[in-house]
Each structure stands twice: as C-alpha cells, then as structure tokens.
PDB file of C-alpha atoms and ligand atoms in Angstrom:
ATOM      1  CA  MET S 245       0.000   0.000   0.000  1.00 97.00           C
ATOM      2  CA  LEU S 246       1.359   3.368  -0.974  1.00 97.00           C
ATOM      3  CA  ALA S 247      -0.230   6.621   0.140  1.00 96.00           C
ATOM      4  CA  GLY S 248       0.917   9.876  -1.437  1.00 93.00           C
ATOM      5  CA  THR S 249       3.776  10.472  -3.865  1.00 89.00           C
ATOM      6  CA  ASN S 250       6.959  10.574  -1.781  1.00 88.00           C
ATOM      7  CA  PRO S 251       9.709  10.028  -4.438  1.00 86.00           C
ATOM      8  CA  ALA S 252      11.865   7.761  -2.219  1.00 84.00           C
ATOM      9  CA  SER S 253       8.789   5.671  -1.370  1.00 90.00           C
ATOM     10  CA  GLU S 254       7.946   5.329  -5.066  1.00 91.00           C
ATOM     11  CA  VAL S 255      11.454   3.899  -5.668  1.00 85.00           C
ATOM     12  CA  TYR S 256      11.260   1.495  -2.704  1.00 85.00           C
ATOM     13  CA  VAL S 257       7.830   0.252  -3.705  1.00 92.00           C
ATOM     14  CA  ARG S 258       8.802  -0.187  -7.358  1.00 91.00           C
ATOM     15  CA  ASN S 259      11.881  -2.206  -6.333  1.00 86.00           C
ATOM     16  CA  LYS S 260       9.899  -4.394  -3.951  1.00 88.00           C
ATOM     17  CA  ILE S 261       7.267  -5.133  -6.587  1.00 91.00           C
ATOM     18  CA  LYS S 262       9.934  -5.982  -9.169  1.00 91.00           C
ATOM     19  CA  THR S 263      11.794  -8.285  -6.771  1.00 89.00           C
ATOM     20  CA  VAL S 264       8.643 -10.008  -5.587  1.00 89.00           C
ATOM     21  CA  ALA S 265       7.528 -10.595  -9.189  1.00 90.00           C
ATOM     22  CA  THR S 266      10.978 -11.961 -10.115  1.00 92.00           C
ATOM     23  CA  ALA S 267      10.617 -14.516  -7.330  1.00 91.00           C
ATOM     24  CA  GLY S 268       7.356 -15.735  -8.851  1.00 92.00           C
ATOM     25  CA  CYS S 269       4.931 -14.109  -6.431  1.00 92.00           C
ATOM     26  CA  ARG S 270       2.030 -11.921  -7.464  1.00 94.00           C
ATOM     27  CA  ALA S 271       2.457  -8.353  -6.252  1.00 94.00           C
ATOM     28  CA  GLU S 272      -0.228  -5.721  -6.448  1.00 95.00           C
ATOM     29  CA  LEU S 273       0.093  -2.018  -5.697  1.00 96.00           C
ATOM     30  CA  PHE S 274      -2.802  -0.339  -3.899  1.00 97.00           C
ATOM     31  CA  ARG S 275      -2.500   3.433  -4.079  1.00 96.00           C
ATOM     32  CA  LEU S 276      -4.124   6.083  -1.950  1.00 96.00           C
ATOM     33  CA  ASP S 277      -3.667   9.706  -2.840  1.00 94.00           C
ATOM     34  CA  GLY S 278      -1.865  12.129  -0.544  1.00 93.00           C
ATOM     35  CA  SER S 279      -5.141  13.560   0.765  1.00 94.00           C
ATOM     36  CA  ALA S 280      -6.569  10.160   1.787  1.00 95.00           C
ATOM     37  CA  THR S 281      -7.818  10.008   5.364  1.00 95.00           C
ATOM     38  CA  LEU S 282      -6.652   7.645   8.065  1.00 96.00           C
ATOM     39  CA  GLU S 283     -10.115   6.023   7.985  1.00 96.00           C
ATOM     40  CA  GLN S 284      -9.794   5.321   4.230  1.00 96.00           C
ATOM     41  CA  THR S 285      -6.352   3.807   4.826  1.00 97.00           C
ATOM     42  CA  LEU S 286      -7.637   1.613   7.654  1.00 98.00           C
ATOM     43  CA  ALA S 287     -10.557   0.542   5.455  1.00 98.00           C
ATOM     44  CA  LEU S 288      -8.142  -0.599   2.748  1.00 98.00           C
ATOM     45  CA  VAL S 289      -6.124  -2.559   5.325  1.00 98.00           C
ATOM     46  CA  ARG S 290      -9.335  -4.284   6.469  1.00 98.00           C
ATOM     47  CA  THR S 291     -10.216  -5.169   2.864  1.00 98.00           C
ATOM     48  CA  LEU S 292      -6.778  -6.701   2.298  1.00 98.00           C
ATOM     49  CA  ASN S 293      -6.914  -8.521   5.648  1.00 98.00           C
ATOM     50  CA  ALA S 294     -10.160 -10.175   4.531  1.00 98.00           C
ATOM     51  CA  ASP S 295      -8.898 -11.097   1.048  1.00 97.00           C
ATOM     52  CA  GLU S 296      -8.060 -14.819   1.113  1.00 96.00           C
ATOM     53  CA  ALA S 297      -5.806 -14.471  -1.953  1.00 95.00           C
ATOM     54  CA  ILE S 298      -3.434 -12.126  -0.139  1.00 97.00           C
ATOM     55  CA  ASP S 299      -0.734 -13.532   2.155  1.00 96.00           C
ATOM     56  CA  ALA S 300       1.350 -10.413   2.797  1.00 97.00           C
ATOM     57  CA  ILE S 301       0.600  -6.732   3.339  1.00 97.00           C
ATOM     58  CA  LEU S 302       3.289  -4.049   3.209  1.00 96.00           C
ATOM     59  CA  VAL S 303       2.377  -0.473   4.042  1.00 97.00           C
ATOM     60  CA  GLN S 304       5.029   1.933   2.807  1.00 95.00           C
ATOM     61  CA  SER S 305       6.251   4.404   5.417  1.00 93.00           C
ATOM     62  CA  PRO S 306       5.995   7.373   5.824  1.00 92.00           C
ATOM     63  CA  LEU S 307       2.277   7.941   5.545  1.00 95.00           C
ATOM     64  CA  PRO S 308       1.212  11.471   4.516  1.00 94.00           C
ATOM     65  CA  GLU S 309       1.537  13.912   7.432  1.00 93.00           C
ATOM     66  CA  GLY S 310      -2.119  14.925   7.132  1.00 93.00           C
ATOM     67  CA  MET S 311      -3.163  11.530   8.535  1.00 95.00           C
ATOM     68  CA  GLY S 312      -1.919  12.536  11.979  1.00 93.00           C
ATOM     69  CA  THR S 313       0.995  11.678  14.223  1.00 93.00           C
ATOM     70  CA  ASP S 314      -0.244   8.272  15.352  1.00 95.00           C
ATOM     71  CA  ALA S 315      -1.388   7.180  11.868  1.00 96.00           C
ATOM     72  CA  GLU S 316       1.466   4.751  11.242  1.00 95.00           C
ATOM     73  CA  GLN S 317       0.994   2.967  14.522  1.00 96.00           C
ATOM     74  CA  ARG S 318      -2.745   2.661  13.980  1.00 97.00           C
ATOM     75  CA  VAL S 319      -2.329   1.390  10.425  1.00 98.00           C
ATOM     76  CA  PHE S 320       0.380  -1.131  11.325  1.00 97.00           C
ATOM     77  CA  ASP S 321      -1.682  -2.302  14.309  1.00 98.00           C
ATOM     78  CA  ALA S 322      -4.646  -2.879  11.982  1.00 98.00           C
ATOM     79  CA  ILE S 323      -2.774  -5.338   9.732  1.00 98.00           C
ATOM     80  CA  ASP S 324      -3.656  -8.986  10.349  1.00 98.00           C
ATOM     81  CA  PRO S 325      -0.565 -10.300  12.244  1.00 97.00           C
ATOM     82  CA  ALA S 326      -0.624 -13.369   9.976  1.00 97.00           C
ATOM     83  CA  LYS S 327      -0.028 -11.084   6.963  1.00 98.00           C
ATOM     84  CA  ASP S 328       2.363  -8.686   8.704  1.00 98.00           C
ATOM     85  CA  VAL S 329       5.511  -9.518   6.715  1.00 97.00           C
ATOM     86  CA  ASP S 330       7.233  -6.369   8.016  1.00 96.00           C
ATOM     87  CA  GLY S 331       7.039  -7.921  11.490  1.00 97.00           C
ATOM     88  CA  PHE S 332       5.983  -4.606  13.084  1.00 96.00           C
ATOM     89  CA  HIS S 333       2.699  -5.756  14.671  1.00 97.00           C
ATOM     90  CA  PRO S 334       2.862  -5.869  18.505  1.00 97.00           C
ATOM     91  CA  TYR S 335       1.674  -9.495  18.371  1.00 97.00           C
ATOM     92  CA  ASN S 336       4.673 -10.484  16.232  1.00 97.00           C
ATOM     93  CA  VAL S 337       7.032  -8.375  18.362  1.00 97.00           C
ATOM     94  CA  GLY S 338       5.743 -10.240  21.429  1.00 97.00           C
ATOM     95  CA  LEU S 339       6.407 -13.603  19.780  1.00 97.00           C
ATOM     96  CA  LEU S 340       9.942 -12.477  18.948  1.00 97.00           C
ATOM     97  CA  VAL S 341      10.618 -11.466  22.550  1.00 97.00           C
ATOM     98  CA  GLN S 342       9.413 -14.905  23.691  1.00 97.00           C
ATOM     99  CA  LYS S 343      11.717 -16.572  21.146  1.00 96.00           C
ATOM    100  CA  ARG S 344       8.890 -18.121  19.157  1.00 93.00           C
ATOM    101  CA  PRO S 345       9.050 -15.872  16.153  1.00 81.00           C
ATOM    102  CA  ALA S 346       7.054 -16.223  12.969  1.00 84.00           C
ATOM    103  CA  LEU S 347       7.299 -12.908  11.149  1.00 97.00           C
ATOM    104  CA  VAL S 348      10.311 -10.839  12.243  1.00 97.00           C
ATOM    105  CA  ALA S 349      11.357  -7.344  11.093  1.00 97.00           C
ATOM    106  CA  CYS S 350      13.198  -7.784   7.799  1.00 96.00           C
ATOM    107  CA  THR S 351      16.302  -5.626   8.303  1.00 97.00           C
ATOM    108  CA  PRO S 352      17.511  -7.305  11.530  1.00 98.00           C
ATOM    109  CA  LEU S 353      16.574 -10.679  10.066  1.00 97.00           C
ATOM    110  CA  GLY S 354      18.791  -9.863   7.069  1.00 97.00           C
ATOM    111  CA  CYS S 355      21.691  -8.942   9.380  1.00 98.00           C
ATOM    112  CA  ILE S 356      21.411 -12.329  11.122  1.00 98.00           C
ATOM    113  CA  GLU S 357      21.308 -14.072   7.749  1.00 97.00           C
ATOM    114  CA  LEU S 358      24.548 -12.277   6.796  1.00 97.00           C
ATOM    115  CA  LEU S 359      26.256 -13.384  10.013  1.00 98.00           C
ATOM    116  CA  GLU S 360      25.065 -16.970   9.707  1.00 98.00           C
ATOM    117  CA  ARG S 361      25.978 -17.353   6.054  1.00 96.00           C
ATOM    118  CA  GLU S 362      29.452 -15.898   6.683  1.00 97.00           C
ATOM    119  CA  GLY S 363      29.949 -18.330   9.577  1.00 98.00           C
ATOM    120  CA  ILE S 364      30.518 -15.538  12.090  1.00 98.00           C
ATOM    121  CA  PRO S 365      30.013 -16.939  15.588  1.00 98.00           C
ATOM    122  CA  MET S 366      27.483 -15.193  17.832  1.00 98.00           C
ATOM    123  CA  LYS S 367      27.347 -17.564  20.812  1.00 98.00           C
ATOM    124  CA  GLY S 368      29.153 -16.067  23.813  1.00 98.00           C
ATOM    125  CA  LYS S 369      30.285 -13.042  21.798  1.00 98.00           C
ATOM    126  CA  HIS S 370      29.710  -9.449  22.813  1.00 98.00           C
ATOM    127  CA  ALA S 371      27.355  -7.743  20.378  1.00 99.00           C
ATOM    128  CA  VAL S 372      26.824  -3.995  20.577  1.00 99.00           C
ATOM    129  CA  VAL S 373      23.826  -2.536  18.755  1.00 99.00           C
ATOM    130  CA  ILE S 374      23.866   1.230  18.276  1.00 99.00           C
ATOM    131  CA  GLY S 375      20.230   2.321  17.856  1.00 98.00           C
ATOM    132  CA  ARG S 376      17.059   1.270  19.682  1.00 98.00           C
ATOM    133  CA  SER S 377      14.308   1.774  17.111  1.00 97.00           C
ATOM    134  CA  ASP S 378      11.378  -0.628  16.988  1.00 96.00           C
ATOM    135  CA  ILE S 379      12.176  -1.620  13.412  1.00 95.00           C
ATOM    136  CA  VAL S 380      15.942  -2.170  13.649  1.00 97.00           C
ATOM    137  CA  GLY S 381      17.763  -1.757  16.974  1.00 98.00           C
ATOM    138  CA  LYS S 382      15.413  -3.577  19.361  1.00 98.00           C
ATOM    139  CA  PRO S 383      14.600  -6.619  17.181  1.00 98.00           C
ATOM    140  CA  MET S 384      18.291  -6.836  16.202  1.00 98.00           C
ATOM    141  CA  ALA S 385      19.280  -7.027  19.869  1.00 98.00           C
ATOM    142  CA  MET S 386      16.634  -9.687  20.512  1.00 98.00           C
ATOM    143  CA  LEU S 387      17.752 -11.856  17.588  1.00 98.00           C
ATOM    144  CA  LEU S 388      21.389 -11.669  18.741  1.00 98.00           C
ATOM    145  CA  LEU S 389      20.333 -12.514  22.305  1.00 98.00           C
ATOM    146  CA  HIS S 390      18.450 -15.583  21.042  1.00 98.00           C
ATOM    147  CA  ARG S 391      21.670 -16.713  19.384  1.00 98.00           C
ATOM    148  CA  ASP S 392      23.423 -16.531  22.761  1.00 98.00           C
ATOM    149  CA  ALA S 393      25.337 -13.310  22.188  1.00 98.00           C
ATOM    150  CA  THR S 394      25.791 -10.985  25.162  1.00 99.00           C
ATOM    151  CA  VAL S 395      24.075  -7.859  23.932  1.00 99.00           C
ATOM    152  CA  THR S 396      24.498  -4.179  24.759  1.00 99.00           C
ATOM    153  CA  ILE S 397      22.093  -1.648  23.252  1.00 98.00           C
ATOM    154  CA  CYS S 398      23.384   1.923  22.858  1.00 98.00           C
ATOM    155  CA  HIS S 399      21.479   5.076  21.958  1.00 98.00           C
ATOM    156  CA  SER S 400      21.745   8.852  21.924  1.00 98.00           C
ATOM    157  CA  ARG S 401      21.915   9.061  25.728  1.00 98.00           C
ATOM    158  CA  THR S 402      24.593   6.378  26.156  1.00 98.00           C
ATOM    159  CA  ALA S 403      27.642   7.681  28.022  1.00 98.00           C
ATOM    160  CA  GLY S 404      31.058   6.673  26.677  1.00 98.00           C
ATOM    161  CA  LEU S 405      29.656   5.074  23.540  1.00 98.00           C
ATOM    162  CA  PRO S 406      32.965   4.686  21.608  1.00 98.00           C
ATOM    163  CA  ALA S 407      34.568   2.787  24.511  1.00 98.00           C
ATOM    164  CA  ILE S 408      31.552   0.441  24.793  1.00 98.00           C
ATOM    165  CA  ALA S 409      31.450  -0.117  21.041  1.00 98.00           C
ATOM    166  CA  LYS S 410      35.145  -0.950  21.107  1.00 98.00           C
ATOM    167  CA  THR S 411      34.485  -3.985  23.297  1.00 98.00           C
ATOM    168  CA  ALA S 412      32.176  -5.488  20.653  1.00 99.00           C
ATOM    169  CA  ASP S 413      32.963  -8.628  18.695  1.00 99.00           C
ATOM    170  CA  ILE S 414      29.933  -7.775  16.557  1.00 99.00           C
ATOM    171  CA  LEU S 415      29.037  -4.109  16.114  1.00 99.00           C
ATOM    172  CA  VAL S 416      25.748  -3.138  14.485  1.00 99.00           C
ATOM    173  CA  ALA S 417      25.267   0.507  13.510  1.00 98.00           C
ATOM    174  CA  ALA S 418      21.644   1.599  13.014  1.00 98.00           C
ATOM    175  CA  VAL S 419      21.880   5.286  13.805  1.00 98.00           C
ATOM    176  CA  GLY S 420      21.026   7.259  10.670  1.00 96.00           C
ATOM    177  CA  ARG S 421      24.164   9.438  10.849  1.00 97.00           C
ATOM    178  CA  PRO S 422      26.671   9.277   8.007  1.00 97.00           C
ATOM    179  CA  GLY S 423      30.099   7.957   9.011  1.00 97.00           C
ATOM    180  CA  PHE S 424      29.183   8.012  12.727  1.00 98.00           C
ATOM    181  CA  VAL S 425      31.171   4.882  13.632  1.00 98.00           C
ATOM    182  CA  THR S 426      34.814   5.843  13.232  1.00 98.00           C
ATOM    183  CA  PRO S 427      37.806   3.509  13.708  1.00 98.00           C
ATOM    184  CA  ASP S 428      38.090   4.466  17.391  1.00 98.00           C
ATOM    185  CA  PHE S 429      34.712   2.690  17.951  1.00 98.00           C
ATOM    186  CA  VAL S 430      35.989  -0.591  16.574  1.00 98.00           C
ATOM    187  CA  LYS S 431      38.034  -3.412  18.068  1.00 98.00           C
ATOM    188  CA  PRO S 432      40.510  -4.692  15.449  1.00 98.00           C
ATOM    189  CA  GLY S 433      39.055  -7.770  13.781  1.00 98.00           C
ATOM    190  CA  ALA S 434      35.453  -7.074  14.874  1.00 98.00           C
ATOM    191  CA  THR S 435      32.533  -7.739  12.561  1.00 98.00           C
ATOM    192  CA  VAL S 436      30.823  -4.470  11.643  1.00 98.00           C
ATOM    193  CA  ILE S 437      27.312  -4.388  10.217  1.00 98.00           C
ATOM    194  CA  ASP S 438      26.292  -1.078   8.722  1.00 98.00           C
ATOM    195  CA  VAL S 439      22.508  -0.701   8.599  1.00 97.00           C
ATOM    196  CA  GLY S 440      22.538   3.043   7.890  1.00 96.00           C
ATOM    197  CA  ILE S 441      21.433   4.436   4.566  1.00 93.00           C
ATOM    198  CA  ASN S 442      22.145   8.150   4.290  1.00 93.00           C
ATOM    199  CA  THR S 443      22.006  10.272   1.164  1.00 92.00           C
ATOM    200  CA  LEU S 444      24.727  12.920   1.106  1.00 95.00           C
ATOM    201  CA  THR S 445      24.143  15.964  -1.041  1.00 95.00           C
ATOM    202  CA  ALA S 446      26.638  18.358   0.598  1.00 95.00           C
ATOM    203  CA  GLU S 447      30.118  18.342  -0.893  1.00 95.00           C
ATOM    204  CA  ALA S 448      31.745  19.143   2.479  1.00 95.00           C
ATOM    205  CA  GLU S 449      30.304  15.934   3.965  1.00 95.00           C
ATOM    206  CA  VAL S 450      31.547  13.858   1.043  1.00 96.00           C
ATOM    207  CA  THR S 451      35.003  15.452   1.297  1.00 95.00           C
ATOM    208  CA  ARG S 452      35.079  14.757   5.047  1.00 94.00           C
ATOM    209  CA  LEU S 453      34.382  11.060   4.575  1.00 95.00           C
ATOM    210  CA  PHE S 454      36.051  10.074   1.334  1.00 96.00           C
ATOM    211  CA  PRO S 455      39.593  10.772   0.055  1.00 93.00           C
ATOM    212  CA  GLU S 456      40.357  12.410  -3.248  1.00 94.00           C
ATOM    213  CA  GLY S 457      40.286   9.928  -6.114  1.00 94.00           C
ATOM    214  CA  SER S 458      37.838   7.575  -4.322  1.00 93.00           C
ATOM    215  CA  ARG S 459      34.871   6.056  -6.150  1.00 93.00           C
ATOM    216  CA  LYS S 460      32.382   7.820  -3.863  1.00 94.00           C
ATOM    217  CA  ARG S 461      33.849  11.220  -4.734  1.00 95.00           C
ATOM    218  CA  ALA S 462      33.633  10.377  -8.430  1.00 95.00           C
ATOM    219  CA  ALA S 463      30.026   9.219  -8.014  1.00 95.00           C
ATOM    220  CA  PHE S 464      29.181  12.438  -6.161  1.00 95.00           C
ATOM    221  CA  ALA S 465      30.782  14.559  -8.906  1.00 95.00           C
ATOM    222  CA  GLU S 466      28.668  12.730 -11.473  1.00 96.00           C
ATOM    223  CA  LYS S 467      25.283  12.561  -9.697  1.00 95.00           C
ATOM    224  CA  GLY S 468      25.381  15.289  -7.048  1.00 95.00           C
ATOM    225  CA  SER S 469      24.526  12.804  -4.305  1.00 94.00           C
ATOM    226  CA  VAL S 470      25.939   9.628  -2.857  1.00 94.00           C
ATOM    227  CA  LEU S 471      24.701   6.894  -0.507  1.00 93.00           C
ATOM    228  CA  VAL S 472      26.708   6.255   2.649  1.00 95.00           C
ATOM    229  CA  GLY S 473      26.239   4.172   5.743  1.00 97.00           C
ATOM    230  CA  ASP S 474      26.600   4.950   9.444  1.00 98.00           C
ATOM    231  CA  VAL S 475      30.115   3.500   9.428  1.00 98.00           C
ATOM    232  CA  HIS S 476      33.100   5.613   8.435  1.00 97.00           C
ATOM    233  CA  PRO S 477      34.926   4.187   5.396  1.00 96.00           C
ATOM    234  CA  ASP S 478      38.236   3.992   7.346  1.00 96.00           C
ATOM    235  CA  VAL S 479      36.702   1.223   9.506  1.00 98.00           C
ATOM    236  CA  GLU S 480      37.278  -1.139   6.594  1.00 96.00           C
ATOM    237  CA  GLN S 481      41.019  -1.095   7.460  1.00 96.00           C
ATOM    238  CA  ILE S 482      40.538  -2.575  10.938  1.00 98.00           C
ATOM    239  CA  ALA S 483      37.287  -4.569  10.837  1.00 98.00           C
ATOM    240  CA  GLY S 484      37.518  -8.336  10.430  1.00 98.00           C
ATOM    241  CA  ALA S 485      34.403  -8.221   8.258  1.00 98.00           C
ATOM    242  CA  PHE S 486      32.062  -5.418   7.308  1.00 97.00           C
ATOM    243  CA  THR S 487      29.021  -4.770   5.127  1.00 98.00           C
ATOM    244  CA  PRO S 488      29.173  -2.198   2.319  1.00 96.00           C
ATOM    245  CA  VAL S 489      26.580   0.521   1.687  1.00 95.00           C
ATOM    246  CA  PRO S 490      24.909   0.176  -0.712  1.00 93.00           C
ATOM    247  CA  GLY S 491      24.906  -3.548  -1.428  1.00 93.00           C
ATOM    248  CA  GLY S 492      25.055  -4.955   2.115  1.00 95.00           C
ATOM    249  CA  VAL S 493      22.108  -5.001   4.480  1.00 96.00           C
ATOM    250  CA  GLY S 494      19.704  -3.358   1.969  1.00 91.00           C
ATOM    251  CA  PRO S 495      19.404  -6.280  -0.488  1.00 90.00           C
ATOM    252  CA  LEU S 496      19.174  -8.736   2.411  1.00 93.00           C
ATOM    253  CA  THR S 497      16.240  -6.744   3.782  1.00 92.00           C
ATOM    254  CA  VAL S 498      14.355  -7.177   0.514  1.00 90.00           C
ATOM    255  CA  ALA S 499      15.238 -10.872   0.475  1.00 92.00           C
ATOM    256  CA  MET S 500      13.775 -11.215   3.973  1.00 95.00           C
ATOM    257  CA  VAL S 501      10.521  -9.574   2.832  1.00 94.00           C
ATOM    258  CA  LEU S 502      10.285 -12.450   0.368  1.00 94.00           C
ATOM    259  CA  ARG S 503      11.162 -15.041   2.976  1.00 95.00           C
ATOM    260  CA  ASN S 504       8.531 -13.666   5.346  1.00 96.00           C
ATOM    261  CA  THR S 505       5.983 -13.711   2.520  1.00 95.00           C
ATOM    262  CA  VAL S 506       6.644 -17.402   1.891  1.00 94.00           C
ATOM    263  CA  THR S 507       6.526 -18.086   5.647  1.00 96.00           C
ATOM    264  CA  ALA S 508       3.208 -16.210   5.948  1.00 97.00           C
ATOM    265  CA  ALA S 509       1.740 -18.129   2.994  1.00 95.00           C
ATOM    266  CA  GLU S 510       2.854 -21.474   4.423  1.00 95.00           C
ATOM    267  CA  LEU S 511       1.561 -20.718   7.907  1.00 94.00           C
ATOM    268  CA  ARG S 512      -1.810 -19.632   6.544  1.00 94.00           C
ATOM    269  CA  ALA S 513      -2.030 -22.591   4.178  1.00 94.00           C
ATOM    270  CA  THR S 514      -1.331 -25.050   6.984  1.00 93.00           C
ATOM    271  CA  GLY S 515      -3.625 -23.312   9.456  1.00 88.00           C
ATOM    272  CA  LYS S 516      -0.721 -22.475  11.769  1.00 84.00           C
ATOM    273  CA  ALA S 517      -0.878 -18.709  11.375  1.00 81.00           C
ATOM    274  CA  ALA S 518      -1.752 -16.247  14.120  1.00 70.00           C
ATOM    275  CA  ASN S 519      -5.559 -15.761  14.364  1.00 58.00           C
TER     276      ASN S 519
HETATM  277  P1  NAP E1692      15.730   5.812  13.968  1.00 86.04           P
HETATM  278  O1  NAP E1692      14.361   5.317  14.278  1.00 86.04           O
HETATM  279  O2  NAP E1692      15.953   7.241  13.673  1.00 86.04           O
HETATM  280  O3  NAP E1692      16.662   5.378  15.194  1.00 86.04           O
HETATM  281  C1  NAP E1692      17.982   5.809  15.266  1.00 86.04           C
HETATM  282  C2  NAP E1692      18.584   5.352  16.562  1.00 86.04           C
HETATM  283  O4  NAP E1692      19.916   5.863  16.618  1.00 86.04           O
HETATM  284  C3  NAP E1692      17.844   5.848  17.812  1.00 86.04           C
HETATM  285  O5  NAP E1692      17.711   4.819  18.740  1.00 86.04           O
HETATM  286  C4  NAP E1692      18.744   6.955  18.332  1.00 86.04           C
HETATM  287  O6  NAP E1692      18.773   7.051  19.734  1.00 86.04           O
HETATM  288  C5  NAP E1692      20.114   6.488  17.864  1.00 86.04           C
HETATM  289  N1  NAP E1692      21.006   7.638  17.724  1.00 86.04           N
HETATM  290  C6  NAP E1692      20.803   8.780  17.034  1.00 86.04           C
HETATM  291  N2  NAP E1692      21.848   9.619  17.190  1.00 86.04           N
HETATM  292  C7  NAP E1692      22.720   8.995  18.012  1.00 86.04           C
HETATM  293  C8  NAP E1692      23.966   9.349  18.566  1.00 86.04           C
HETATM  294  N3  NAP E1692      24.549  10.528  18.310  1.00 86.04           N
HETATM  295  N4  NAP E1692      24.581   8.456  19.370  1.00 86.04           N
HETATM  296  C9  NAP E1692      24.015   7.272  19.658  1.00 86.04           C
HETATM  297  N5  NAP E1692      22.829   6.872  19.164  1.00 86.04           N
HETATM  298  C10 NAP E1692      22.185   7.735  18.347  1.00 86.04           C
HETATM  299  O7  NAP E1692      16.359   5.030  12.740  1.00 86.04           O
HETATM  300  P2  NAP E1692      16.121   3.517  12.211  1.00 86.04           P
HETATM  301  O8  NAP E1692      14.796   3.430  11.562  1.00 86.04           O
HETATM  302  O9  NAP E1692      16.489   2.553  13.281  1.00 86.04           O
HETATM  303  O10 NAP E1692      17.224   3.470  11.054  1.00 86.04           O
HETATM  304  C11 NAP E1692      18.607   3.645  11.335  1.00 86.04           C
HETATM  305  C12 NAP E1692      19.349   3.739  10.010  1.00 86.04           C
HETATM  306  O11 NAP E1692      19.155   2.529   9.282  1.00 86.04           O
HETATM  307  C13 NAP E1692      18.865   4.851   9.072  1.00 86.04           C
HETATM  308  O12 NAP E1692      19.979   5.343   8.344  1.00 86.04           O
HETATM  309  C14 NAP E1692      17.917   4.129   8.126  1.00 86.04           C
HETATM  310  O13 NAP E1692      17.822   4.759   6.872  1.00 86.04           O
HETATM  311  C15 NAP E1692      18.611   2.810   7.998  1.00 86.04           C
HETATM  312  N6  NAP E1692      17.734   1.691   7.644  1.00 86.04           N
HETATM  313  C16 NAP E1692      18.192   0.852   6.692  1.00 86.04           C
HETATM  314  C17 NAP E1692      17.446  -0.251   6.332  1.00 86.04           C
HETATM  315  C18 NAP E1692      17.990  -1.187   5.299  1.00 86.04           C
HETATM  316  O14 NAP E1692      17.228  -1.889   4.651  1.00 86.04           O
HETATM  317  N7  NAP E1692      19.306  -1.247   5.137  1.00 86.04           N
HETATM  318  C19 NAP E1692      16.209  -0.491   6.930  1.00 86.04           C
HETATM  319  C20 NAP E1692      15.768   0.368   7.949  1.00 86.04           C
HETATM  320  C21 NAP E1692      16.553   1.475   8.305  1.00 86.04           C
HETATM  321  P3  NAP E1692      17.492   7.548  20.599  1.00 86.04           P
HETATM  322  O15 NAP E1692      16.566   6.375  20.640  1.00 86.04           O
HETATM  323  O16 NAP E1692      18.083   7.867  21.920  1.00 86.04           O
HETATM  324  O17 NAP E1692      16.925   8.729  19.873  1.00 86.04           O
END
C-alpha cells in the first residue's frame, strides 16, 4: 500500500514489486492519494486482511503527514498479524521477545542471515547494537540474544559510547548518521554491520568522509549525491568483516521480505498462522 507520492517511497515500492515478481509471487500495488484520510487507509487494510488471496501486506512508510501523528501505529496495528511480513505488529514483536518468532522485522533478520551465512560466531560473543528503534535496533538485539550473544544496546543518551562499542565482537550501527562509527569505535578484527542508509548531497560531507580519487567522490561529482552508511569508510582497514553501503544489508532486507511472505503463505495454508 502506498499513500501519497513521496519520491523515495515510489522507488522502494517499485523495487519491492519488481523483486517479488521476479521470485514468482504476485504483487499488487494499492495506491491512496496524498489527501486520503486515516479512515480510508484503515478501510483498505481491512479489505486486504479479509482477502483470502493475499498472504502479505506491506504499508510503505511514511504515511502522509495529514493523517496525523499516530497514523502509522494505527495502520500497522490494523494489519492482520498473519499477513504482517514487516514484522511490526505488537503481536509479532511479542512472539519475537518470547523466542517463538514467525514474522520478524526484515532488516535485523537480514543482518542475522549475513552473520550466519558468513559463519561468524554469535554464541558467547559481545554484540553492541547502536540504535534502539522498533524496526531495527530492538529486534536486532533480541535476535542476537536468542543466538546466545551478550548484547548491549546503545542510543543517543549512552555515556562513553565509543569505549563500549570498542568492546564489541559484533558491532551493528543503526543510527542514521553518516560515518558516525569511526575507527576508534571498533576493536581490530570485529565484525561491523552497517545498517545506515544516508544520502549525502553536501560536498563538504563527502570530502570529510572520502579521500580524493575515491569512487564515492567520483560518483558524487557525477550525480550530485551519494549513498553512505553509518560506518566511516576507514573502519574497513581494521574490521575483520564489514558490510558495504549500498549492497550490504539493503538487499538482504528485501530478500527477507520475500522469505517472510513465503513463511506467511505457508503458515496460513497449513492453518498455523496467528488468528
Ligand atoms: P531511527 O528510528 O531514527 O533510530 C535511530 C537510533 O539511533 C535511535 O535509537 C537513536 O537514539 C540512535 N542515535 C541517534 N543519534 C545517536 C547518537 N549521536 N549516538 C548514539 N545513538 C544515536 O532510525 P532507524 O529506523 O532505526 O534506522 C537507522 C538507520 O538505518 C537509518 O539510516 C535508516 O535509513 C537505515 N535503515 C536501513 C534499512 C535497510 O534496509 N538497510 C532499513 C531500515 C533502516 P534515541 O533512541 O536515543 O533517539
């Protein structure tokens, strides 16, 4: 579901539909115009909840401001938990906390998939998650905990953050600040997962982060903007493993949307879904 005409949302939705179709699923876009009311949006959610042919519902965030400050929460809460492939519904969050997850938030799920596929041990390791949002930081911490990592969650009020981060075997940055995690946050050899996606349009920022002659500077000169993560590029020199931006966590997130869709379809088909 897409409400309004936010350009970034249009790109995200187009990419999701393309990827879902490539995987052999049927994807349909339901549009609401920017002046749609919260009640109209909730009515569409109820229609899709009741449609037996639909296994997965994705509501693109942000919703238009005119719908009110609590609109997103009300719309996400209205989605049938069995079709909530974003894993944002409080019912699914509760299952995750109790370690009996069905549909888990896609970005943290993608980070775990990266760690598992690369054979990076989590058991007994110290994992530090910077960021405590409901969609990334908190579920990320919970998934690491369930894999027997010892987890520390940091946020904007954390005192002595660099020193805490430096004790991490696995460091996850989900802050939304370009180049925030500098080498002095990182223990040599640590695994660094960069969740951040930041678009830089100011030349001074690009110059601060990337040396002359680098590919990012060339890309900026060509396009006038460049995508960067929350991790400073110099971290690459000391990390044992790290994820690039773009091309790291982002594609895994989309892959996990697909996995959750298949999970939701299977659970509903076998009568094991929530509700
Ligand atoms: P968010 O809701 O804005 O949360 C950011 C978190 O970072 C908050 O917990 C905040 O702390 C913390 N923070 C902000 N400034 C800080 C500072 N100076 N020191 C320590 N902590 C600080 O963001 P989000 O939705 O979690 O997303 C985080 C980043 O990931 C963004 O760049 C977003 O675009 C990206 N993202 C990427 C994907 C993907 O597919 N790769 C998916 C989702 C998000 P407080 O709680 O104290 O305010």
